[in-house]
PDB file of C-alpha atoms in Angstrom:
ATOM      1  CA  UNK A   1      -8.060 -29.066  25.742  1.00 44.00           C
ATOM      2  CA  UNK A   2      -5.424 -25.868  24.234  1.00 54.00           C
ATOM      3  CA  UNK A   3      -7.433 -22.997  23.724  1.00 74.00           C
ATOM      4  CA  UNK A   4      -8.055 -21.814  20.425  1.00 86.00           C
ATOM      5  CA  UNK A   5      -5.727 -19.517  19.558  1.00 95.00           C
ATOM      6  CA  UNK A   6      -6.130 -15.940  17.355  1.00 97.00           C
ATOM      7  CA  UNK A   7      -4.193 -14.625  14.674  1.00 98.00           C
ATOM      8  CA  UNK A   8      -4.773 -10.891  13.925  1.00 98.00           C
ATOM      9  CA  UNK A   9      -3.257  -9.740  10.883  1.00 98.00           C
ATOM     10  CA  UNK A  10      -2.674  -6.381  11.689  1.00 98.00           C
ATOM     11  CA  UNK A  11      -2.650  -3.159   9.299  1.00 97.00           C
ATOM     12  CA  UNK A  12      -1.147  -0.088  11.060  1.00 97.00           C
ATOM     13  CA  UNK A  13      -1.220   2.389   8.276  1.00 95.00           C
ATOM     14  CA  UNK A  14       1.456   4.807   7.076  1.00 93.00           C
ATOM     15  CA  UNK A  15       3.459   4.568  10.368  1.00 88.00           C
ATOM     16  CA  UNK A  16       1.999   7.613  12.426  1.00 90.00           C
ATOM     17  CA  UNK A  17      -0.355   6.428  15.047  1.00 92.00           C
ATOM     18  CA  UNK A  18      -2.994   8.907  13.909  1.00 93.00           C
ATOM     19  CA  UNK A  19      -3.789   6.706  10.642  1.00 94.00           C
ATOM     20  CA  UNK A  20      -3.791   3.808  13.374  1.00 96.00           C
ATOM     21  CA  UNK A  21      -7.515   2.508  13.337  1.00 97.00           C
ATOM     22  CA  UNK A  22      -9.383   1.752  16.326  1.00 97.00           C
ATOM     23  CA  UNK A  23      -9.778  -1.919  15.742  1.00 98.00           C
ATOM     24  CA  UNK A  24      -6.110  -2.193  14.649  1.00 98.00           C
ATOM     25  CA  UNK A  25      -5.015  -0.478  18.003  1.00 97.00           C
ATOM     26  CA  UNK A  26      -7.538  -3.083  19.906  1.00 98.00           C
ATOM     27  CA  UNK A  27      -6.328  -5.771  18.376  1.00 98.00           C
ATOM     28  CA  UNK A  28      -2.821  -5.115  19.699  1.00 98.00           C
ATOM     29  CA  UNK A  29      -3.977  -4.659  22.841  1.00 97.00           C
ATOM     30  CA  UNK A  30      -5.697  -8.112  22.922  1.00 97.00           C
ATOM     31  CA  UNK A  31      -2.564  -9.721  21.698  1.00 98.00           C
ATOM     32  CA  UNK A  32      -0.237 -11.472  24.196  1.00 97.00           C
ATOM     33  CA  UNK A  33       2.498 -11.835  20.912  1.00 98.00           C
ATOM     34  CA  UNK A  34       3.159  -9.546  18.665  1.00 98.00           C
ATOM     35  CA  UNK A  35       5.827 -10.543  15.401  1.00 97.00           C
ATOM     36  CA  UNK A  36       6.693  -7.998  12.587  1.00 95.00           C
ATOM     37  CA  UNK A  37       9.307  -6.465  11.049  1.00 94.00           C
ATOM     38  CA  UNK A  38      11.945  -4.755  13.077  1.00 93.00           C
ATOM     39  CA  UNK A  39      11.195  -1.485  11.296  1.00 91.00           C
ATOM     40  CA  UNK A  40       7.388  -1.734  11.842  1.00 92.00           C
ATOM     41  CA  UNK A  41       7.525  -2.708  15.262  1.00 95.00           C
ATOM     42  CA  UNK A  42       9.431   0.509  16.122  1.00 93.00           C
ATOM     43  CA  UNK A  43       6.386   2.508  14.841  1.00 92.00           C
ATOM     44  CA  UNK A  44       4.662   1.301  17.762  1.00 95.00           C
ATOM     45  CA  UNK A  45       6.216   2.529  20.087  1.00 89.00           C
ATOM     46  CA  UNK A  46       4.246   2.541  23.265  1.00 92.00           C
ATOM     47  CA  UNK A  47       1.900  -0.067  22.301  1.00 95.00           C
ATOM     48  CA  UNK A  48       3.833  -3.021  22.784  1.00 96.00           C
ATOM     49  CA  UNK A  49       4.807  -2.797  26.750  1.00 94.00           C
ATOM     50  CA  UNK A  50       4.143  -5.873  28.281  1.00 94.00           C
ATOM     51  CA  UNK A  51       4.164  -8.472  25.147  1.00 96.00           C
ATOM     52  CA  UNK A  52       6.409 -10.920  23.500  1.00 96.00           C
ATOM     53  CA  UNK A  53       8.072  -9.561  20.338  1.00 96.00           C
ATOM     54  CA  UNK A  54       9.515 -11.280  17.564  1.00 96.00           C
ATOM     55  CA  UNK A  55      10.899  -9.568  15.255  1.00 93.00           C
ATOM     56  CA  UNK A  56      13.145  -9.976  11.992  1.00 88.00           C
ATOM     57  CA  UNK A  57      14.635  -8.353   8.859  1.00 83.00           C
ATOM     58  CA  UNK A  58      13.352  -7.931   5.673  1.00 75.00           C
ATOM     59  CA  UNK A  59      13.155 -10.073   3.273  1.00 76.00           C
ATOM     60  CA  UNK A  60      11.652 -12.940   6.142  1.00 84.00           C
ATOM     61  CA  UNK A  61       8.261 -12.437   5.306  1.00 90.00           C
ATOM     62  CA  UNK A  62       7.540 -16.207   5.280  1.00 92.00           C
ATOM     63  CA  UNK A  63       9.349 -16.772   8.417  1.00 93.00           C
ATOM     64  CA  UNK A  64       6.881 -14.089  10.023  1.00 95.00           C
ATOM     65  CA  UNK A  65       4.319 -15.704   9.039  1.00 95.00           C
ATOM     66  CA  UNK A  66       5.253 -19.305   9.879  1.00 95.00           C
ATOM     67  CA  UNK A  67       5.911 -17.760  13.239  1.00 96.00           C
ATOM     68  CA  UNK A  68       2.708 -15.886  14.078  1.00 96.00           C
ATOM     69  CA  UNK A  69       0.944 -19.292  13.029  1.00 96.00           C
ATOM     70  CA  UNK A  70       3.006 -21.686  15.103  1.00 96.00           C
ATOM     71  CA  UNK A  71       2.349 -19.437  18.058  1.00 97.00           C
ATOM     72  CA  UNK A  72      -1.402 -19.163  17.633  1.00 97.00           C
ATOM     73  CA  UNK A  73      -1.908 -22.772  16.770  1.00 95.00           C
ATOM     74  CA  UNK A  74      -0.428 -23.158  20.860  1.00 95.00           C
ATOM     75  CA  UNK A  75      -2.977 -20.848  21.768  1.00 95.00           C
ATOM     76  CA  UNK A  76      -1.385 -17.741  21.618  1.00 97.00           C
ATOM     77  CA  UNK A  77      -3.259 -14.304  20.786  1.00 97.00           C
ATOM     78  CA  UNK A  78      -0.659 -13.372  18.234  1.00 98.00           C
ATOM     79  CA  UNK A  79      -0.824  -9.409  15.910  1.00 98.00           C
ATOM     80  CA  UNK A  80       1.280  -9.959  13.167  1.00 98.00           C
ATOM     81  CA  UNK A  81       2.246  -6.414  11.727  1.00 97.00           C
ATOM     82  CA  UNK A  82       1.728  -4.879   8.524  1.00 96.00           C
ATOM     83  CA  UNK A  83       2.314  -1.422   7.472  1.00 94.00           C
ATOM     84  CA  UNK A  84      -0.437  -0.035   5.361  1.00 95.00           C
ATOM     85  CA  UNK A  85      -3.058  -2.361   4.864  1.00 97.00           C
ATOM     86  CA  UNK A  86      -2.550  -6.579   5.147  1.00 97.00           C
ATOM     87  CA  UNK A  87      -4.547  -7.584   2.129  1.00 97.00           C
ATOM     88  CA  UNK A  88      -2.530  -5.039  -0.087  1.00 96.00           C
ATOM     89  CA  UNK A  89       1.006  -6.096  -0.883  1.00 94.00           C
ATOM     90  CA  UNK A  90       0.814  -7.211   3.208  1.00 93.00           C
ATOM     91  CA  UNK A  91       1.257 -10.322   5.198  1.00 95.00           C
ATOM     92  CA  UNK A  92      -2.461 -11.627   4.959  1.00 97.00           C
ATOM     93  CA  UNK A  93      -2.171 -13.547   1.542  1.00 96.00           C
ATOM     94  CA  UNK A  94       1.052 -15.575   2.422  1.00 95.00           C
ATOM     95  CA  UNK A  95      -0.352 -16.164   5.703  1.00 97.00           C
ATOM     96  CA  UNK A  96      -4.030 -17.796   4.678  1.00 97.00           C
ATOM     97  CA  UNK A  97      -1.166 -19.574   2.225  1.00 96.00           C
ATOM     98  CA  UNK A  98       0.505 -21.246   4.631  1.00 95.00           C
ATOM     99  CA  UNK A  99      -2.599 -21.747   6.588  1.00 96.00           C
ATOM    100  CA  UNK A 100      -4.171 -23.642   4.298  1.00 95.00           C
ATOM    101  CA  UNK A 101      -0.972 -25.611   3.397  1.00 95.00           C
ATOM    102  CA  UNK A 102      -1.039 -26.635   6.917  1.00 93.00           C
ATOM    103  CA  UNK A 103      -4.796 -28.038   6.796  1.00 94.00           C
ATOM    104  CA  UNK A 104      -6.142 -25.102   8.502  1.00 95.00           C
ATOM    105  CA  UNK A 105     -10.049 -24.865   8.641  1.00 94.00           C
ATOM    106  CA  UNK A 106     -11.810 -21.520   9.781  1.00 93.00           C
ATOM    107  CA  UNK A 107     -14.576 -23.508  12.072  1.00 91.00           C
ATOM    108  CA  UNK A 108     -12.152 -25.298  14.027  1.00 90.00           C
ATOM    109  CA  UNK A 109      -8.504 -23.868  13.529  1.00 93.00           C
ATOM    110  CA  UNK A 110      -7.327 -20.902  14.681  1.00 96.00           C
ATOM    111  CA  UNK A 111      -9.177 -17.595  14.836  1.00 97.00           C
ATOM    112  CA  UNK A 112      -7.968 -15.437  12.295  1.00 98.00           C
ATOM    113  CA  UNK A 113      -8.928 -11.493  11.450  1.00 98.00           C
ATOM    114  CA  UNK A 114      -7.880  -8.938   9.256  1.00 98.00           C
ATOM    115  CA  UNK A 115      -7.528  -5.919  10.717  1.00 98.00           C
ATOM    116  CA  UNK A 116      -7.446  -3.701   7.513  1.00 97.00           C
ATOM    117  CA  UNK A 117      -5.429  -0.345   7.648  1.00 97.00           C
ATOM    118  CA  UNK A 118      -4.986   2.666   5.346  1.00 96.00           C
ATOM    119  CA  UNK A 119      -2.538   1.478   2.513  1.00 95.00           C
ATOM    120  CA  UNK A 120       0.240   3.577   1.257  1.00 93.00           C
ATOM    121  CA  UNK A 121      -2.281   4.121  -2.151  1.00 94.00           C
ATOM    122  CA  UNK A 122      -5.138   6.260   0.106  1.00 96.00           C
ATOM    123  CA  UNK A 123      -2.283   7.930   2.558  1.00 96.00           C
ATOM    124  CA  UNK A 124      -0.615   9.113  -0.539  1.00 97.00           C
ATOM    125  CA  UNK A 125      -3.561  10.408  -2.428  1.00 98.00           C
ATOM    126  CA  UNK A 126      -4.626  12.058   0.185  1.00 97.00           C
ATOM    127  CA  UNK A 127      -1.360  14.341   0.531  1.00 97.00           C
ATOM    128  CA  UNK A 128      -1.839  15.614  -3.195  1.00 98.00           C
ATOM    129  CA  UNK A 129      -5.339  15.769  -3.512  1.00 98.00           C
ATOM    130  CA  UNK A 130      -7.840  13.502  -4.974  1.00 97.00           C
ATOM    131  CA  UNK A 131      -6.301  11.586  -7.929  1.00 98.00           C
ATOM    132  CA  UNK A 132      -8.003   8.715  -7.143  1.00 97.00           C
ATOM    133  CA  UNK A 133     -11.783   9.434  -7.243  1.00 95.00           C
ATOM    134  CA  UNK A 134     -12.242   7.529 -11.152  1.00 94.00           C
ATOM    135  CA  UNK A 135     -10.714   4.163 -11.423  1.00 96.00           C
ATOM    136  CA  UNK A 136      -7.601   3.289 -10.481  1.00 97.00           C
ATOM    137  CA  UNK A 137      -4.842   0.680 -10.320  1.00 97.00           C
ATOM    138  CA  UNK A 138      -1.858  -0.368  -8.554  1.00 98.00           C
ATOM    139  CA  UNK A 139       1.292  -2.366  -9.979  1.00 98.00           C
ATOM    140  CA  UNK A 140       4.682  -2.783  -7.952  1.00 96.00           C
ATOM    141  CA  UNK A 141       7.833  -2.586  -9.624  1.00 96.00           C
ATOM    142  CA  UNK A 142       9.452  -5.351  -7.673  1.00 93.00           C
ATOM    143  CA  UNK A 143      10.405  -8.489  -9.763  1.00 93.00           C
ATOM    144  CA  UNK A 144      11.419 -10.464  -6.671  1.00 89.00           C
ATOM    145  CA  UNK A 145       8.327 -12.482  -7.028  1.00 90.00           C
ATOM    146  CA  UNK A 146       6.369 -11.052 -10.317  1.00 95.00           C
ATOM    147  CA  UNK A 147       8.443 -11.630 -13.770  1.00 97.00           C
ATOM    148  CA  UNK A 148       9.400  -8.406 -15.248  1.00 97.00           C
ATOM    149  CA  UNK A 149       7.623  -9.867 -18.371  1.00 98.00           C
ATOM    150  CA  UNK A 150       4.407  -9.977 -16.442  1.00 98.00           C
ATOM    151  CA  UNK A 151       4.638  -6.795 -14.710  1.00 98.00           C
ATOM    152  CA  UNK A 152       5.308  -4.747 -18.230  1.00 98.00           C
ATOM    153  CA  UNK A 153       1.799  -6.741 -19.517  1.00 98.00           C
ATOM    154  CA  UNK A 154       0.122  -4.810 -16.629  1.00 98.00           C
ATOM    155  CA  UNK A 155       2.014  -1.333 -17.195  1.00 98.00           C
ATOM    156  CA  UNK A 156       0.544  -1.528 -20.664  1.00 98.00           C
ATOM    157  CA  UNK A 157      -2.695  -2.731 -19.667  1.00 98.00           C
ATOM    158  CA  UNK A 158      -2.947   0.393 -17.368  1.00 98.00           C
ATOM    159  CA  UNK A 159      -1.611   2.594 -19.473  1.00 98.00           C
ATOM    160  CA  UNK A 160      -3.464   1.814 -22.418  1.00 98.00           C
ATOM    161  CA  UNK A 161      -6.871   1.530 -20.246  1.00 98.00           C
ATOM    162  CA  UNK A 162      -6.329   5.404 -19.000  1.00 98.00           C
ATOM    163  CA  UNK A 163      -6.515   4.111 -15.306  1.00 98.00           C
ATOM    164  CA  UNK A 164      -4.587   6.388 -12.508  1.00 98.00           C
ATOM    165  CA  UNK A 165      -2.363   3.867 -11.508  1.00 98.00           C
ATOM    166  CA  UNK A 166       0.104   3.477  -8.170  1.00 98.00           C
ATOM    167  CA  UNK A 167       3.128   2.067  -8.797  1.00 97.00           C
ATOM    168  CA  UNK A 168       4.697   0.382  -5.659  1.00 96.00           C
ATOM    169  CA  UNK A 169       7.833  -0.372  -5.099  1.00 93.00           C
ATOM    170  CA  UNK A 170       9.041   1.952  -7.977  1.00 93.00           C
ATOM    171  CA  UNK A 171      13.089   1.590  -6.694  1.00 89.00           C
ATOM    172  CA  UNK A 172      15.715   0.159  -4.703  1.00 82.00           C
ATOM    173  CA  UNK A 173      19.487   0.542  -4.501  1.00 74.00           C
ATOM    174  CA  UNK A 174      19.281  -2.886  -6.856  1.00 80.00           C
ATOM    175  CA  UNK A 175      16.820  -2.051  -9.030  1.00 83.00           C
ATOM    176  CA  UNK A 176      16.750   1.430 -10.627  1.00 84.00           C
ATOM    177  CA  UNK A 177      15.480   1.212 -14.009  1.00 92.00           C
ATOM    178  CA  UNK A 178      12.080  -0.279 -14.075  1.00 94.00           C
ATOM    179  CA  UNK A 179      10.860   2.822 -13.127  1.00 95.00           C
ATOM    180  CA  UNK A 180      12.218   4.842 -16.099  1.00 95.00           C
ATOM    181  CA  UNK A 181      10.368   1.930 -17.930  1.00 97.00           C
ATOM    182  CA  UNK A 182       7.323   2.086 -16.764  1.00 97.00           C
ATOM    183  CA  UNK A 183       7.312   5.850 -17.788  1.00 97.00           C
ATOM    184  CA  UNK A 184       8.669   4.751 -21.105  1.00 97.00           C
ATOM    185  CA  UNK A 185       5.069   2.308 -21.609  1.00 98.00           C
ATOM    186  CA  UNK A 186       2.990   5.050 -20.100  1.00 98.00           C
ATOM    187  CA  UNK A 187       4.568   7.470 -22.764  1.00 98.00           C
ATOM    188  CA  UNK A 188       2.916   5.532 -25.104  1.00 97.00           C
ATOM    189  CA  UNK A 189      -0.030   5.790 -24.196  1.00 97.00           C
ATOM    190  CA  UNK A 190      -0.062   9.118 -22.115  1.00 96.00           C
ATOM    191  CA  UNK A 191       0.761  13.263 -22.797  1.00 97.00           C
ATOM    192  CA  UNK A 192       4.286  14.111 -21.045  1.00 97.00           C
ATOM    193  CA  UNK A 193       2.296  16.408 -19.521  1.00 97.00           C
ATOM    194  CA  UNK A 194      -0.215  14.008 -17.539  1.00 98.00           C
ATOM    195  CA  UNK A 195       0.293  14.715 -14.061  1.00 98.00           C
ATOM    196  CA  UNK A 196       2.378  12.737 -11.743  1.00 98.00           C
ATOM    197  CA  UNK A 197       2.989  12.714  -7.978  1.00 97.00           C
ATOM    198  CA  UNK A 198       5.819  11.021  -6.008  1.00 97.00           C
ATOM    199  CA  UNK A 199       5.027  10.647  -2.138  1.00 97.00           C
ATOM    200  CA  UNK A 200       7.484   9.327  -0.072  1.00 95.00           C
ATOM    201  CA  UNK A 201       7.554   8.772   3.679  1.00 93.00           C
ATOM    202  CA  UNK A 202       3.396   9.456   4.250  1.00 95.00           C
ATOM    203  CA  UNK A 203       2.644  10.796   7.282  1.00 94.00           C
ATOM    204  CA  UNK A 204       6.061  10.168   8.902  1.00 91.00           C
ATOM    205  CA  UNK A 205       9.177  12.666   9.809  1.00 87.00           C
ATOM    206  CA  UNK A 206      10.597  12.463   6.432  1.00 90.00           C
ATOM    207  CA  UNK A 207       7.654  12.866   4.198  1.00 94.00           C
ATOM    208  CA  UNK A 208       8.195  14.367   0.881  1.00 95.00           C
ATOM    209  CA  UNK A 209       5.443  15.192  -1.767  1.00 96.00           C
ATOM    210  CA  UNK A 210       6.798  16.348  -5.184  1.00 96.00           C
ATOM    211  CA  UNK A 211       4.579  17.226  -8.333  1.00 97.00           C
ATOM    212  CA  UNK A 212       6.021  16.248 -11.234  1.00 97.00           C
ATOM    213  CA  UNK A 213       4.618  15.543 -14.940  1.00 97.00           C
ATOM    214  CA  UNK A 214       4.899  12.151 -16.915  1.00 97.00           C
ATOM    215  CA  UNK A 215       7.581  13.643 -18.794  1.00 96.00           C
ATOM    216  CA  UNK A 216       9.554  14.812 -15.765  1.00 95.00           C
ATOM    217  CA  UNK A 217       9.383  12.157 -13.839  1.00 95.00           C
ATOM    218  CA  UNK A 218      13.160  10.851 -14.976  1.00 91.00           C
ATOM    219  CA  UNK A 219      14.432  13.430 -12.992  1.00 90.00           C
ATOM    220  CA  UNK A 220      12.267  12.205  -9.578  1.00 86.00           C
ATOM    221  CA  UNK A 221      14.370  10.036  -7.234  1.00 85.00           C
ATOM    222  CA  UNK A 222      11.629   7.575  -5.145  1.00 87.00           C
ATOM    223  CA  UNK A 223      12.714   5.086  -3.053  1.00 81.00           C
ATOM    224  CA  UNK A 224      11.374   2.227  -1.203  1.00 81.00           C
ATOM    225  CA  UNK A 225       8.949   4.319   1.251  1.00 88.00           C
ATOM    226  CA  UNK A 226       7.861   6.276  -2.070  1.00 94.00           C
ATOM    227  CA  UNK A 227       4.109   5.749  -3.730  1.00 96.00           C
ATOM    228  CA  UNK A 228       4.130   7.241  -7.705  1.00 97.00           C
ATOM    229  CA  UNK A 229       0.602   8.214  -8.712  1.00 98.00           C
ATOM    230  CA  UNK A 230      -0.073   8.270 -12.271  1.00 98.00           C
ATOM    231  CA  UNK A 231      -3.062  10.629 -13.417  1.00 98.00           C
ATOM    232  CA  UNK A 232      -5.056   9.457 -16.135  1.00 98.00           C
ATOM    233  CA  UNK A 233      -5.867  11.887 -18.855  1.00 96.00           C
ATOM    234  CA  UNK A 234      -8.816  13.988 -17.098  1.00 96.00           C
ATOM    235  CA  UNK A 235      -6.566  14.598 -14.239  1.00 97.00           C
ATOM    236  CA  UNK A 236      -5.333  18.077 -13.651  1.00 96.00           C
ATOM    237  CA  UNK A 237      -2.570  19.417 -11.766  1.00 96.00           C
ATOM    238  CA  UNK A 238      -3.542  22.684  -9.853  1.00 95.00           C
ATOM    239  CA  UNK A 239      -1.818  24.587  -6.460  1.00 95.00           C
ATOM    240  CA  UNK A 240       0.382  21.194  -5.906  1.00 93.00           C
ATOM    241  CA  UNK A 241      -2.763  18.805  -5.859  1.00 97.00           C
ATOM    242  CA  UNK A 242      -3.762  16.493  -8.432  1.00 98.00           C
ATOM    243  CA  UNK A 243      -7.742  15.881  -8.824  1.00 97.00           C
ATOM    244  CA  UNK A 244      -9.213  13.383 -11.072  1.00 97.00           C
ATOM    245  CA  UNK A 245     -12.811  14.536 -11.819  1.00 93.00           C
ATOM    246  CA  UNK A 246     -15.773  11.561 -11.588  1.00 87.00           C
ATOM    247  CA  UNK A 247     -17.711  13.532 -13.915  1.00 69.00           C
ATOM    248  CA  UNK A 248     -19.801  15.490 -11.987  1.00 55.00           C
ATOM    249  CA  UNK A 249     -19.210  18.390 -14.418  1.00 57.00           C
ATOM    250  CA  UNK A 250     -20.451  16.280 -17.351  1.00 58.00           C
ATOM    251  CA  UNK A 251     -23.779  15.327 -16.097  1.00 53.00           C
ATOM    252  CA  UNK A 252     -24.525  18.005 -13.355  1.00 53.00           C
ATOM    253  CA  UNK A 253     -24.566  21.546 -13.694  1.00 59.00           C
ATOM    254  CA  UNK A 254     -21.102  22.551 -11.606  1.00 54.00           C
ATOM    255  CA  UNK A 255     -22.403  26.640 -11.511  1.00 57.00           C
ATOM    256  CA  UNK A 256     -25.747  25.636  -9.676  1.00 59.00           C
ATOM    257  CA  UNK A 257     -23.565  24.323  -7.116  1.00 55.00           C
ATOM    258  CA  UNK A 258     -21.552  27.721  -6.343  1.00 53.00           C
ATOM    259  CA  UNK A 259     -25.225  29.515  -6.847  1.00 50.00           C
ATOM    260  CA  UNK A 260     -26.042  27.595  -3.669  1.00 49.00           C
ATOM    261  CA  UNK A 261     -23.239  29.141  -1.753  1.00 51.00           C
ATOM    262  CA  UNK A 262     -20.165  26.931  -2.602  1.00 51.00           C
ATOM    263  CA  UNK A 263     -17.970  30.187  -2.446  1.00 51.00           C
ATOM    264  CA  UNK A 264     -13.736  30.085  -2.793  1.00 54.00           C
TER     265      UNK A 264
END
């Protein structure tokens, strides 16, 4: 009787192996196979001695996953790579997909785990700040699988609901005016002057933060690595970080807090 096999669908953060969680580097460990993109893969350097990899281009995501689960349903222990987090814009949703398709049943099919991992929304925020401590959204740009029409029902949504909001995926060297969009629905909604940040490359060599405004942020130039955050109308822009307050200064007396020694 073939083993079961195990699937983990792997998270490994921003890229550096410092946002690499523990269970996300075990996992690899455990795995005999490891399949990803070609990109990802190389962020790992070091972990992957030793193991079968398979690894393809973008743009292959189902192949990936059609992969990882032929390999683990012949009782491999297959990672299949993510960056950021799997259940976010990651491989975990077209893999229980084509799982399922397939018959799959948790109690007697192959083991599968998520191995979550910091998502390009948290690694962001936490290079400007804390924009994301009210409620918050994310939309991506990318009409490769969403219709536009869809997408600018959401921007409004946001917009109109005052939620921070991410936008992934904000441009490409093929699409490079939904962004200027998006700003154009947020303007409606949303003081030029609402703070903006554009992070690109977190926590790897290139990383750039820039601290823009609503109104400025025509003049920003993201890319594919790049994260825009949104503020909502409390949030305020100070020293190059962007806080959203939760409204601890509407219900709790802020002074009695620097009376108890909370000194600059």
């Amino acid at each position: 009787m073939c083993e079961r096999g195990r699937l983990y669908l792997v998270g490994i953060g921003p890229g550096d192996h410092r946002q690499l969680t523990q269970r996300a580097r075990e996992a690899i460990a455990e795995a005999d196979t490891v399949v990803g993109y070609k990109t990802y893969l190389r962020l790992l350097d070091g972990l992957l001695d030793g193991k079968q990899v398979v690894a393809s281009a973008m743009r292959e995501e189902l192949d990936r996953c059609a992969e990882a689960c032929r390999l683990a349903m012949a009782g491999r222990r297959v990672a299949l790579i993510s960056s950021g987090d799997p259940g976010v814009y990651g491989m975990a949703g077209p893999t229980y997909e084509l799982l399922f398709h397939a018959g799959w049943r948790p109690a007697t099919g192959v083991v599968v785990e998520v191995v979550p991992g910091v998502t390009a929304l948290t690694a962001c925020a936490a290079l400007v700040g804390a924009p994301l401590t009210h409620d918050f959204c994310a939309i991506s740009l990318s009409d490769l699988l969403t219709p536009w029409e869809v997408i600018e029902k959401r921007l409004s949504a946001a917009a109109m609901a005052d939620f921070v909001t991410a936008l992934y995926n904000p441009r490409s060297g093929r699409r490079d005016w939904q962004l200027l969009r998006a700003r154009e629905i947020f303007l409606q909604h949303r003081s030029p002057a609402t703070p903006v940040a554009v992070v690109s490359a977190a926590f790897r060599d290139r990383q750039q933060c820039e601290i823009t405004t609503l109104d400025g942020l025509d003049r920003s130039e993201p890319g594919m690595q790049s994260t825009v955050l949104i503020g909502n109308s409390r949030t305020r822009s100070r020293d190059g970080l962007l806080v959203t307050p939760r409204g601890y200064g509407d219900k709790y007396d802020l002074e009695r807090g620097l009376a108890a020694g909370v000194t600059p």
